[in-house]
Amino acid sequence: MIHALANPVRFLKIARPLTPILLFGGLGLLLFGAWAGLTRTPPDYLQGETVRILYLHVPAAWLGMGGWTSIAIASFAFLVWRHPLANLAARASAVPGAAFAAICLATGSIWGRPTWGTWWQWDGRLTSMLLLFFVYLAYIALARADAQRGGDGRIPALFGLAGTVLLPIIRYSVIWWNTLHQGQSLTLTKSTIDNAILWPLAFTLSGFSLLFGAIVLMRMRALLAAGKVEARMRRMAAA
Amino acid sequence: MKAKHQRLMLAGLGLVAVLGASGLALSALQDEAAFFYAPADVAAKAPPTDRAVRLGGMVEAGSIRPQPDGVSIAFVVGDGKARVPVTFSGIAPDLFKEGSGVVAEGRFRADGSFAADNLLAKHDERYMPPELAGKMAAAETLEQ
């Protein structure tokens, strides 16, 4: 299964038609979710209208962590099976993951000012998420330097695996430590967000996730194309 | 084939070690990484009085009293196990009210009370429309 997908030609055959499906499907879900979240839901009993930022904040947090999860899985696959596509998948997930982590931090800060009365506090959840953002930046710099110097991608892959240390810390920070950030509202089976407020989140969450997939596929295709260009230039220079 | 299995083992062990490290960090930092002292922590072990700390808990119902100077308030922060009296002068956030969470920044006095110089409202994980919150409040009143 892994080897069938790992062939670049076969990958492109699937990725080419899949990219627009993910992109436009994601945008559609996202726009509907945003419209519903802005006009079709009641305000919260305490926070009032500021609660609506959750339709952006929660997907951004989920994909900020999801982006690193895919880096970790792809790095693992690359280290074990040594397939270059896994390396590309890890590199392609880094920039969108970092962007979503940044959106999560920014929207959280904007929400925190009216709700908590502060833009920023060094509590466990906020600090660990900020660390994840910095780790993304470090990974992006490392992967780029490795590729430019003709490295085999093993060092960024090891870094991708090591960075996974942050994911459980972010997840459990609000459970294990006293934090200003509230405890988790959503688990797989239940939610402490009332359904009247919750339902558009399903649309923005799936919309952003499809969009993330589309961006990763586009970046992987761009990286593959760049590799091809470089190989051709090298052949031409040698001839 | 053998090398591949070896790498699988090594990478798997590496991942387990990394996750184990994060578990250790979480439990080892339990006290250090706490954002605030809860009243129960204060009761168990006297907090430092010589530096700024934070106190977090629920504002006890009926405990907010305006002070004679007109700008200060006094209230009690509790967590079901212990209670700490707090004084504060300044502007409290909108969400600061009785029965909801608060994180106060300031210092403990020698007598165990807390002098806050900043208040942060702590929101909980429940989100609901106002009608529903009204119904829940009504149900709670009926039960009493």
Tab-separated table of N, CA and C in Angstrom, chain A residues 42-47 51 76 79-82 111 115-118 121-123 161-162 164-165 168-169 176-185 192-194 196-197, chain B residues 4 7-8 11-12 15 18-19 21-23 25-27 29-30 33-36 41 54 93 95 97 103 105 119-130 132-133:
chain	number	residue	atom	x	y	z
A	42	PRO	N	-26.441	31.647	17.841
A	42	PRO	CA	-26.637	32.631	18.906
A	42	PRO	C	-25.299	33.009	19.532
A	43	PRO	N	-25.216	34.183	20.167
A	43	PRO	CA	-24.004	34.530	20.922
A	43	PRO	C	-23.911	33.678	22.191
A	44	ASP	N	-22.751	33.627	22.792
A	44	ASP	CA	-22.563	32.878	24.037
A	44	ASP	C	-23.130	33.677	25.207
A	45	TYR	N	-23.540	32.963	26.279
A	45	TYR	CA	-24.191	33.646	27.405
A	45	TYR	C	-23.232	34.544	28.166
A	46	LEU	N	-21.922	34.221	28.143
A	46	LEU	CA	-20.950	35.048	28.871
A	46	LEU	C	-20.115	35.901	27.934
A	47	GLN	N	-19.577	35.258	26.878
A	47	GLN	CA	-18.634	35.962	26.005
A	47	GLN	C	-19.325	36.848	24.997
A	51	VAL	N	-17.479	34.829	20.921
A	51	VAL	CA	-17.401	33.377	20.848
A	51	VAL	C	-17.205	32.912	19.409
A	76	PHE	N	8.788	9.630	10.012
A	76	PHE	CA	8.921	8.232	10.442
A	76	PHE	C	8.996	7.323	9.212
A	79	LEU	N	12.309	7.788	7.443
A	79	LEU	CA	13.455	7.187	8.127
A	79	LEU	C	13.453	5.675	7.960
A	80	VAL	N	12.259	5.060	7.992
A	80	VAL	CA	12.188	3.601	7.939
A	80	VAL	C	12.267	3.092	6.513
A	81	TRP	N	11.438	3.661	5.603
A	81	TRP	CA	11.373	3.111	4.246
A	81	TRP	C	12.209	3.890	3.244
A	82	ARG	N	12.790	5.020	3.708
A	82	ARG	CA	13.705	5.796	2.855
A	82	ARG	C	13.074	6.236	1.552
A	111	TRP	N	-9.053	37.004	21.093
A	111	TRP	CA	-10.161	36.557	21.939
A	111	TRP	C	-9.841	36.769	23.408
A	115	THR	N	-12.006	38.602	26.730
A	115	THR	CA	-12.537	37.556	27.611
A	115	THR	C	-11.762	37.485	28.920
A	116	TRP	N	-10.452	37.356	28.805
A	116	TRP	CA	-9.633	37.226	30.012
A	116	TRP	C	-9.212	38.587	30.554
A	117	GLY	N	-9.093	39.549	29.641
A	117	GLY	CA	-8.574	40.854	30.034
A	117	GLY	C	-7.076	40.961	29.788
A	118	THR	N	-6.522	40.134	28.904
A	118	THR	CA	-5.092	40.218	28.604
A	118	THR	C	-4.838	39.665	27.206
A	121	GLN	N	-0.567	35.690	28.163
A	121	GLN	CA	-0.069	35.261	29.465
A	121	GLN	C	0.792	34.022	29.239
A	122	TRP	N	1.807	33.857	30.053
A	122	TRP	CA	2.686	32.694	29.881
A	122	TRP	C	2.097	31.491	30.596
A	123	ASP	N	0.931	31.060	30.185
A	123	ASP	CA	0.366	29.859	30.806
A	123	ASP	C	0.762	28.637	29.968
A	161	LEU	N	10.701	14.021	14.007
A	161	LEU	CA	10.301	13.010	14.985
A	161	LEU	C	10.435	13.555	16.407
A	162	ALA	N	11.548	14.269	16.663
A	162	ALA	CA	11.800	14.776	18.020
A	162	ALA	C	10.789	15.845	18.415
A	164	THR	N	7.788	15.944	18.004
A	164	THR	CA	6.526	15.348	18.450
A	164	THR	C	6.357	15.453	19.959
A	165	VAL	N	7.452	15.679	20.668
A	165	VAL	CA	7.403	15.804	22.127
A	165	VAL	C	6.401	16.881	22.552
A	168	PRO	N	1.765	15.998	22.825
A	168	PRO	CA	1.023	15.651	24.051
A	168	PRO	C	1.079	16.750	25.101
A	169	ILE	N	2.159	17.530	25.114
A	169	ILE	CA	2.243	18.614	26.100
A	169	ILE	C	1.159	19.651	25.824
A	176	TRP	N	-3.426	18.793	32.955
A	176	TRP	CA	-2.445	18.447	33.992
A	176	TRP	C	-1.969	19.638	34.781
A	177	TRP	N	-2.048	20.816	34.167
A	177	TRP	CA	-1.554	22.002	34.853
A	177	TRP	C	-2.701	22.974	35.089
A	178	ASN	N	-2.521	23.878	36.061
A	178	ASN	CA	-3.413	25.025	36.180
A	178	ASN	C	-3.099	25.958	35.032
A	179	THR	N	-4.080	26.258	34.208
A	179	THR	CA	-3.807	27.207	33.129
A	179	THR	C	-4.913	28.245	33.077
A	180	LEU	N	-4.596	29.373	32.450
A	180	LEU	CA	-5.628	30.386	32.221
A	180	LEU	C	-6.568	29.900	31.122
A	181	HIS	N	-6.006	29.196	30.138
A	181	HIS	CA	-6.811	28.643	29.063
A	181	HIS	C	-7.790	27.630	29.646
A	182	GLN	N	-9.028	27.659	29.176
A	182	GLN	CA	-10.017	26.714	29.698
A	182	GLN	C	-9.674	25.277	29.315
A	183	GLY	N	-10.297	24.334	30.009
A	183	GLY	CA	-10.087	22.926	29.701
A	183	GLY	C	-10.643	22.597	28.334
A	184	GLN	N	-10.472	21.349	27.906
A	184	GLN	CA	-10.914	21.029	26.549
A	184	GLN	C	-12.428	20.938	26.477
A	185	SER	N	-12.966	21.550	25.425
A	185	SER	CA	-14.410	21.547	25.217
A	185	SER	C	-14.833	20.360	24.374
A	192	THR	N	-18.699	20.219	25.397
A	192	THR	CA	-19.348	21.107	26.361
A	192	THR	C	-19.768	22.402	25.682
A	193	ILE	N	-19.664	22.425	24.345
A	193	ILE	CA	-20.193	23.558	23.580
A	193	ILE	C	-21.590	23.163	23.133
A	194	ASP	N	-22.575	24.010	23.407
A	194	ASP	CA	-23.942	23.666	23.038
A	194	ASP	C	-24.056	23.514	21.522
A	196	ALA	N	-26.203	24.370	19.408
A	196	ALA	CA	-26.625	25.559	18.654
A	196	ALA	C	-25.414	26.387	18.240
A	197	ILE	N	-24.349	26.375	19.053
A	197	ILE	CA	-23.136	27.130	18.743
A	197	ILE	C	-22.140	26.261	17.980
B	4	LYS	N	15.819	-2.668	6.952
B	4	LYS	CA	14.563	-1.934	7.046
B	4	LYS	C	13.894	-2.191	8.398
B	7	ARG	N	15.641	-0.324	11.092
B	7	ARG	CA	15.273	1.100	11.111
B	7	ARG	C	13.887	1.295	11.713
B	8	LEU	N	12.969	0.347	11.365
B	8	LEU	CA	11.617	0.443	11.908
B	8	LEU	C	11.652	0.373	13.427
B	11	ALA	N	13.380	3.693	14.807
B	11	ALA	CA	12.513	4.869	14.720
B	11	ALA	C	11.347	4.724	15.679
B	12	GLY	N	10.808	3.491	15.793
B	12	GLY	CA	9.703	3.252	16.730
B	12	GLY	C	10.144	3.514	18.156
B	15	LEU	N	10.474	7.195	18.767
B	15	LEU	CA	9.186	7.862	18.944
B	15	LEU	C	8.643	7.604	20.350
B	18	VAL	N	10.519	9.720	22.766
B	18	VAL	CA	10.120	11.133	22.701
B	18	VAL	C	8.804	11.351	23.442
B	19	LEU	N	7.835	10.436	23.209
B	19	LEU	CA	6.545	10.585	23.880
B	19	LEU	C	6.701	10.376	25.385
B	21	ALA	N	9.344	11.131	27.042
B	21	ALA	CA	9.963	12.362	27.546
B	21	ALA	C	8.903	13.425	27.792
B	22	SER	N	7.918	13.515	26.881
B	22	SER	CA	6.915	14.551	27.079
B	22	SER	C	6.035	14.210	28.280
B	23	GLY	N	5.784	12.918	28.507
B	23	GLY	CA	5.040	12.523	29.708
B	23	GLY	C	5.793	12.904	30.971
B	25	ALA	N	8.052	15.240	31.245
B	25	ALA	CA	8.068	16.703	31.368
B	25	ALA	C	6.764	17.193	31.981
B	26	LEU	N	5.660	16.610	31.507
B	26	LEU	CA	4.356	17.036	32.015
B	26	LEU	C	4.256	16.810	33.515
B	27	SER	N	4.684	15.627	33.970
B	27	SER	CA	4.500	15.341	35.391
B	27	SER	C	5.551	16.042	36.246
B	29	LEU	N	6.993	18.892	35.629
B	29	LEU	CA	6.772	20.335	35.663
B	29	LEU	C	5.465	20.702	36.353
B	30	GLN	N	4.801	19.697	36.863
B	30	GLN	CA	3.461	19.907	37.428
B	30	GLN	C	3.370	21.152	38.307
B	33	ALA	N	5.104	24.517	36.359
B	33	ALA	CA	4.417	25.093	35.216
B	33	ALA	C	3.016	25.553	35.560
B	34	ALA	N	2.588	25.367	36.808
B	34	ALA	CA	1.258	25.821	37.184
B	34	ALA	C	1.182	27.325	37.006
B	35	PHE	N	0.089	27.769	36.396
B	35	PHE	CA	-0.039	29.193	36.093
B	35	PHE	C	-0.399	29.953	37.352
B	36	PHE	N	-1.087	29.295	38.283
B	36	PHE	CA	-1.520	29.988	39.492
B	36	PHE	C	-1.575	29.022	40.674
B	41	ASP	N	-3.867	24.661	47.279
B	41	ASP	CA	-2.395	24.670	47.327
B	41	ASP	C	-1.913	25.586	48.442
B	54	ARG	N	0.350	34.309	41.324
B	54	ARG	CA	-1.047	34.383	40.902
B	54	ARG	C	-1.885	33.423	41.751
B	93	PRO	N	-12.132	42.906	34.741
B	93	PRO	CA	-12.631	42.578	33.409
B	93	PRO	C	-14.148	42.326	33.429
B	95	LEU	N	-15.931	39.932	32.428
B	95	LEU	CA	-16.399	38.600	32.784
B	95	LEU	C	-16.154	38.261	34.252
B	97	LYS	N	-17.154	37.988	37.696
B	97	LYS	CA	-18.357	38.073	38.519
B	97	LYS	C	-18.428	36.890	39.473
B	103	VAL	N	-8.367	34.674	37.822
B	103	VAL	CA	-6.950	34.541	38.159
B	103	VAL	C	-6.483	35.920	38.598
B	105	GLU	N	-3.493	38.452	39.964
B	105	GLU	CA	-2.045	38.619	40.042
B	105	GLU	C	-1.738	39.580	41.181
B	119	LEU	N	-6.584	41.605	37.693
B	119	LEU	CA	-7.518	40.475	37.657
B	119	LEU	C	-7.684	40.002	36.223
B	120	LEU	N	-7.662	38.676	36.028
B	120	LEU	CA	-7.960	38.085	34.729
B	120	LEU	C	-9.189	37.204	34.913
B	121	ALA	N	-10.143	37.311	34.017
B	121	ALA	CA	-11.297	36.423	34.093
B	121	ALA	C	-10.913	35.097	33.460
B	122	LYS	N	-11.266	34.004	34.117
B	122	LYS	CA	-10.981	32.699	33.528
B	122	LYS	C	-12.290	32.157	32.971
B	123	HIS	N	-12.264	31.818	31.701
B	123	HIS	CA	-13.476	31.287	31.095
B	123	HIS	C	-13.461	29.777	31.234
B	124	ASP	N	-14.631	29.150	31.394
B	124	ASP	CA	-14.615	27.685	31.457
B	124	ASP	C	-14.936	27.114	30.078
B	125	GLU	N	-14.998	25.784	30.002
B	125	GLU	CA	-15.106	25.164	28.684
B	125	GLU	C	-16.544	25.054	28.193
B	126	ARG	N	-17.499	25.632	28.944
B	126	ARG	CA	-18.890	25.531	28.494
B	126	ARG	C	-19.278	26.753	27.662
B	127	TYR	N	-19.876	26.486	26.524
B	127	TYR	CA	-20.351	27.538	25.632
B	127	TYR	C	-21.818	27.260	25.371
B	128	MET	N	-22.669	28.252	25.565
B	128	MET	CA	-24.087	28.028	25.255
B	128	MET	C	-24.788	29.340	24.972
B	129	PRO	N	-25.955	29.234	24.275
B	129	PRO	CA	-26.705	30.457	23.991
B	129	PRO	C	-27.324	31.028	25.257
B	130	PRO	N	-27.609	32.331	25.312
B	130	PRO	CA	-28.109	32.966	26.534
B	130	PRO	C	-29.419	32.360	27.039
B	132	LEU	N	-30.455	29.363	26.911
B	132	LEU	CA	-30.193	28.095	27.581
B	132	LEU	C	-29.578	28.341	28.957
B	133	ALA	N	-28.642	29.296	29.003
B	133	ALA	CA	-28.016	29.638	30.282
B	133	ALA	C	-29.084	30.129	31.260
